[in-house]
CSV table of C-alpha atoms in Angstrom, one decimal:
chain,number,residue,atom,x,y,z
A,10,MET,CA,19.8,6.5,-17.3
A,11,TYR,CA,22.2,8.5,-15.5
A,12,TYR,CA,26.2,8.6,-15.8
A,13,GLU,CA,29.0,9.6,-13.8
A,14,PRO,CA,31.5,10.6,-16.5
A,15,ARG,CA,34.8,11.3,-15.0
A,16,VAL,CA,35.6,8.3,-12.9
A,17,HIS,CA,39.2,8.1,-12.2
A,18,VAL,CA,40.5,4.8,-10.6
A,19,MET,CA,43.7,2.9,-9.1
A,20,PRO,CA,46.5,3.8,-9.6
A,21,GLN,CA,45.2,7.7,-10.4
A,22,GLY,CA,42.4,7.3,-7.6
A,23,SER,CA,42.1,5.5,-4.4
A,24,SER,CA,39.4,2.9,-5.3
A,25,SER,CA,38.8,0.3,-7.8
A,26,PRO,CA,36.7,0.3,-10.9
A,27,SER,CA,34.5,-2.8,-9.3
A,28,ARG,CA,34.0,-0.6,-6.1
A,29,MET,CA,33.4,2.3,-8.1
A,30,ALA,CA,30.7,0.5,-10.3
A,31,ILE,CA,29.0,-1.0,-7.6
A,32,VAL,CA,28.7,2.2,-5.0
A,33,ALA,CA,27.6,4.0,-8.4
A,34,ARG,CA,25.0,1.7,-8.8
A,35,ARG,CA,23.7,1.5,-5.0
A,36,LEU,CA,23.3,5.3,-5.6
A,37,GLY,CA,21.3,5.3,-9.0
A,38,PHE,CA,23.3,5.7,-11.4
A,39,SER,CA,23.0,3.4,-14.9
A,40,GLY,CA,26.5,4.0,-15.9
A,41,ILE,CA,30.2,5.4,-14.9
A,42,ILE,CA,33.0,6.1,-17.6
A,43,VAL,CA,36.4,5.4,-15.7
A,44,MET,CA,39.0,7.8,-17.2
A,45,GLY,CA,42.7,7.5,-17.9
A,46,ILE,CA,45.0,10.6,-18.3
A,47,ASN,CA,46.3,10.9,-22.1
A,48,GLY,CA,45.5,7.0,-22.2
A,49,SER,CA,48.9,5.9,-20.2
A,50,GLY,CA,49.0,3.3,-17.5
A,51,ASP,CA,46.9,0.3,-16.9
A,52,LEU,CA,43.6,0.7,-14.8
A,53,GLN,CA,43.8,-1.9,-12.3
A,54,GLY,CA,40.7,-4.4,-12.3
A,55,LEU,CA,38.6,-3.0,-15.3
A,56,ASP,CA,37.9,-6.5,-16.7
A,57,ALA,CA,36.2,-7.2,-13.2
A,58,ALA,CA,33.9,-4.0,-13.1
A,59,TYR,CA,32.9,-5.2,-17.1
A,60,ARG,CA,31.3,-8.1,-15.3
A,61,ILE,CA,29.4,-6.5,-12.5
A,62,GLY,CA,25.8,-6.4,-13.5
A,63,GLY,CA,23.4,-3.5,-13.4
A,64,ILE,CA,25.5,-0.8,-14.2
A,65,SER,CA,27.4,-0.2,-17.6
A,66,VAL,CA,31.4,0.6,-16.9
A,67,ALA,CA,33.1,2.3,-20.4
A,68,ARG,CA,36.3,3.4,-20.4
A,69,GLY,CA,37.2,7.2,-21.7
A,70,VAL,CA,40.3,9.0,-21.9
A,71,GLU,CA,41.1,12.6,-20.5
A,72,VAL,CA,43.4,14.4,-22.6
A,73,ALA,CA,45.8,16.7,-20.5
A,74,SER,CA,48.0,19.1,-22.5
A,75,LYS,CA,49.8,22.0,-22.0
A,76,ASP,CA,49.5,24.0,-25.8
A,77,PRO,CA,47.1,23.5,-28.8
A,78,ARG,CA,49.5,21.5,-30.8
A,79,SER,CA,50.1,18.9,-28.6
A,80,LEU,CA,46.9,18.7,-27.9
A,81,LYS,CA,45.8,18.0,-31.4
A,82,GLY,CA,48.3,15.4,-31.6
A,83,ARG,CA,46.9,13.7,-28.8
A,84,ILE,CA,43.3,13.9,-29.9
A,85,SER,CA,44.5,12.3,-33.0
A,86,SER,CA,46.3,9.6,-31.7
A,87,LEU,CA,43.7,8.7,-28.6
A,88,ARG,CA,40.1,9.7,-30.4
A,89,ASP,CA,39.9,6.1,-32.4
A,90,ARG,CA,40.9,3.8,-29.4
A,91,TYR,CA,38.2,5.4,-27.1
A,92,PRO,CA,34.5,5.8,-27.1
A,93,PHE,CA,34.7,8.7,-24.7
A,94,LEU,CA,37.1,11.5,-24.9
A,95,ALA,CA,37.4,14.4,-22.6
A,96,VAL,CA,39.8,17.3,-22.5
A,97,HIS,CA,40.8,19.2,-19.3
A,98,ALA,CA,41.3,22.5,-20.8
A,99,THR,CA,43.9,24.1,-17.9
A,100,SER,CA,44.8,26.9,-20.3
A,101,GLU,CA,42.7,29.5,-22.2
A,102,PRO,CA,44.8,28.4,-25.7
A,103,VAL,CA,43.8,25.1,-24.9
A,104,LEU,CA,40.0,25.6,-24.1
A,105,ARG,CA,39.8,27.4,-27.3
A,106,GLU,CA,41.4,24.5,-29.4
A,107,ALA,CA,39.4,22.0,-27.6
A,108,LEU,CA,36.0,24.0,-28.2
A,109,ASP,CA,36.8,24.0,-31.5
A,110,ASP,CA,37.8,20.3,-32.3
A,111,PRO,CA,34.4,18.2,-33.3
A,112,ARG,CA,36.6,15.2,-31.9
A,113,VAL,CA,36.0,16.2,-28.8
A,114,ASP,CA,33.3,14.8,-26.4
A,115,LEU,CA,33.7,16.9,-23.5
A,116,VAL,CA,35.6,20.0,-22.0
A,117,LEU,CA,36.4,20.5,-18.7
A,118,ASN,CA,36.9,23.9,-18.1
A,119,ALA,CA,39.6,24.6,-15.1
A,120,GLY,CA,38.5,27.8,-14.1
A,121,PHE,CA,38.0,30.3,-17.6
A,122,ARG,CA,34.9,32.5,-18.4
A,123,LEU,CA,33.5,31.2,-21.6
A,124,THR,CA,33.9,34.1,-24.7
A,125,VAL,CA,31.2,34.7,-27.2
A,126,PRO,CA,33.8,33.3,-30.1
A,127,GLU,CA,34.5,30.1,-27.5
A,128,ALA,CA,30.5,29.8,-27.1
A,129,ARG,CA,30.0,29.6,-30.8
A,130,SER,CA,32.8,27.1,-31.5
A,131,ALA,CA,31.3,24.7,-28.7
A,132,ARG,CA,27.8,25.2,-30.2
A,133,ARG,CA,29.1,24.2,-34.1
A,134,ASN,CA,31.2,21.5,-33.1
A,135,GLN,CA,28.6,20.0,-30.4
A,136,VAL,CA,31.6,19.8,-27.9
A,137,ALA,CA,30.1,19.2,-24.2
A,138,LEU,CA,31.0,22.0,-21.4
A,139,ALA,CA,31.5,19.7,-18.0
A,140,ILE,CA,30.4,21.3,-14.6
A,141,ASP,CA,32.6,19.9,-11.8
A,142,LEU,CA,31.0,20.0,-8.9
A,143,GLN,CA,33.7,19.0,-6.6
A,144,PRO,CA,34.9,22.2,-5.7
A,145,MET,CA,31.8,23.1,-4.2
A,146,ILE,CA,32.4,20.8,-1.6
A,147,ARG,CA,35.9,21.5,-1.1
A,148,LEU,CA,36.1,25.3,-1.3
A,149,ARG,CA,35.6,27.5,1.5
A,150,GLY,CA,35.0,31.3,2.0
A,151,VAL,CA,36.2,33.7,-0.9
A,152,SER,CA,37.4,31.2,-3.1
A,153,ARG,CA,34.3,29.3,-2.8
A,154,SER,CA,32.3,32.1,-3.6
A,155,ARG,CA,34.5,33.3,-6.6
A,156,TRP,CA,34.3,29.7,-7.9
A,157,LEU,CA,30.0,30.0,-7.7
A,158,ASP,CA,30.3,33.3,-9.9
A,159,LEU,CA,32.2,31.6,-12.2
A,160,GLN,CA,30.4,28.7,-12.9
A,161,ARG,CA,27.0,30.5,-12.8
A,162,TYR,CA,28.1,32.7,-15.9
A,163,ASN,CA,29.6,29.9,-17.8
A,164,VAL,CA,26.2,28.1,-17.2
A,165,ARG,CA,24.2,31.2,-18.4
A,166,VAL,CA,26.6,31.3,-21.4
A,167,ALA,CA,25.9,27.9,-22.1
A,168,ARG,CA,22.2,28.2,-21.9
A,169,LYS,CA,22.3,31.2,-24.2
A,170,PHE,CA,24.4,29.4,-26.9
A,171,GLY,CA,23.0,25.6,-26.7
A,172,ILE,CA,25.8,24.1,-25.4
A,173,PRO,CA,25.4,20.8,-24.1
A,174,LEU,CA,25.9,20.4,-20.3
A,175,VAL,CA,27.4,17.5,-18.3
A,176,ILE,CA,27.7,17.3,-14.4
A,177,THR,CA,30.1,15.1,-12.6
A,178,ALA,CA,31.4,14.9,-9.1
A,179,SER,CA,35.3,13.9,-10.8
A,180,PRO,CA,35.6,11.4,-7.5
A,181,ARG,CA,38.7,9.8,-7.2
A,182,SER,CA,37.3,7.3,-4.7
A,183,HIS,CA,34.1,5.7,-4.2
A,184,LEU,CA,33.1,8.0,-1.3
A,185,ASP,CA,33.5,11.0,-3.5
A,186,LEU,CA,30.8,9.7,-6.0
A,187,ARG,CA,27.6,11.6,-5.0
A,188,ALA,CA,23.7,10.4,-5.8
A,189,PRO,CA,22.1,12.0,-8.9
A,190,ARG,CA,19.4,13.6,-6.6
A,191,ASP,CA,22.5,15.2,-4.9
A,192,MET,CA,24.1,16.6,-8.1
A,193,ILE,CA,20.8,17.8,-9.2
A,194,ALA,CA,20.3,19.6,-5.8
A,195,MET,CA,24.2,20.9,-6.4
A,196,ALA,CA,23.7,22.0,-9.4
A,197,HIS,CA,20.7,24.2,-9.0
A,198,ILE,CA,22.9,26.4,-6.7
A,199,LEU,CA,24.6,26.9,-10.1
A,200,GLY,CA,21.0,28.1,-11.7
A,201,ILE,CA,20.6,24.8,-13.6
A,202,THR,CA,17.4,23.8,-13.6
A,203,ARG,CA,16.2,20.4,-12.7
A,204,GLU,CA,15.4,19.1,-16.5
A,205,GLU,CA,18.7,20.9,-17.7
A,206,ALA,CA,20.6,18.7,-14.4
A,207,ILE,CA,18.7,15.5,-15.5
A,208,ASP,CA,19.7,16.1,-19.2
A,209,ALA,CA,23.2,16.8,-18.1
A,210,LEU,CA,23.6,13.2,-16.3
A,211,ARG,CA,22.1,11.5,-19.5
A,212,LEU,CA,24.4,12.9,-21.7
A,213,PRO,CA,27.5,11.0,-21.1
A,214,GLY,CA,25.3,7.7,-22.0
A,215,ARG,CA,24.1,9.0,-24.9
A,216,ILE,CA,27.7,10.4,-26.2
A,217,LEU,CA,28.5,6.8,-25.8
A,218,GLU,CA,25.9,5.4,-27.7
A,219,MET,CA,26.8,7.8,-30.9
A,220,ASN,CA,30.3,7.4,-30.8
A,221,GLN,CA,30.1,3.4,-30.5
A,222,ARG,CA,27.9,3.6,-34.1
A,223,ARG,CA,30.1,3.6,-37.4
A,224,TRP,CA,30.3,6.9,-39.3
A,225,ALA,CA,30.9,7.3,-42.8
A,226,SER,CA,30.8,10.8,-42.5
A,227,PRO,CA,29.6,13.7,-40.4
A,228,GLY,CA,26.1,12.7,-40.0
A,229,VAL,CA,26.1,9.7,-42.4
A,230,GLU,CA,25.6,6.4,-40.7
A,231,VAL,CA,27.0,2.9,-41.9
A,232,LEU,CA,24.8,-0.1,-41.3
A,233,GLU,CA,25.8,-3.7,-41.3
A,234,THR,CA,23.0,-5.7,-43.3
A,235,GLY,CA,24.5,-8.2,-44.7
A,236,ARG,CA,26.6,-5.4,-46.8
A,237,ASN,CA,27.6,-1.8,-45.7
A,238,GLU,CA,24.4,0.8,-46.3
A,239,GLU,CA,24.4,3.9,-45.7
A,240,ARG,CA,21.7,6.2,-44.2
A,241,GLY,CA,21.9,9.9,-43.6
A,242,ILE,CA,20.8,11.4,-40.0
């Protein structure tokens, strides 16, 4: 089950959720995650998108913050409201804080090299690292070469430390969506194997499934079987 985990729709993007879902289904996705920035504003047309057959449409939140303190506050206020939470790390302090928080599902790294302590935090907290493929299409010349070098470095660090990867085209229009096979081919340019890319496309769906289950504590699931029971995972 392939997922596009970072879909922005109207008014943040230029396409409706329904159009995104229909095109994603045609391209071969099993699901999309429609992201809102900091949980603010109404995303138009979500109810209609939920009713489209053949594809799962989930609501997520992308947390953007200028400093670690406000990031923690926003995560605390938003985590229980959404089944998928990503952090857009626009500074290194925010990146470090996000990777050190087990409540975060996915970190979007805005152009920083992962350090060894950051990689260890991501592995310990099972925070996935997003590889945004959009710059590969948009950038040209020296900027593109530098971006490729940075992503290849971060992919090597992620592989060395066992950090889960997610790949996305970050579509803001249905025209920005890319088929899974194309994303796998693009990821290969960054040193991501076919098997790793397939896992990266499937991981958002697994994260959603885990987050929609109830947990009494880390590793202990609450089951509803007439009465609450706890099962160690």
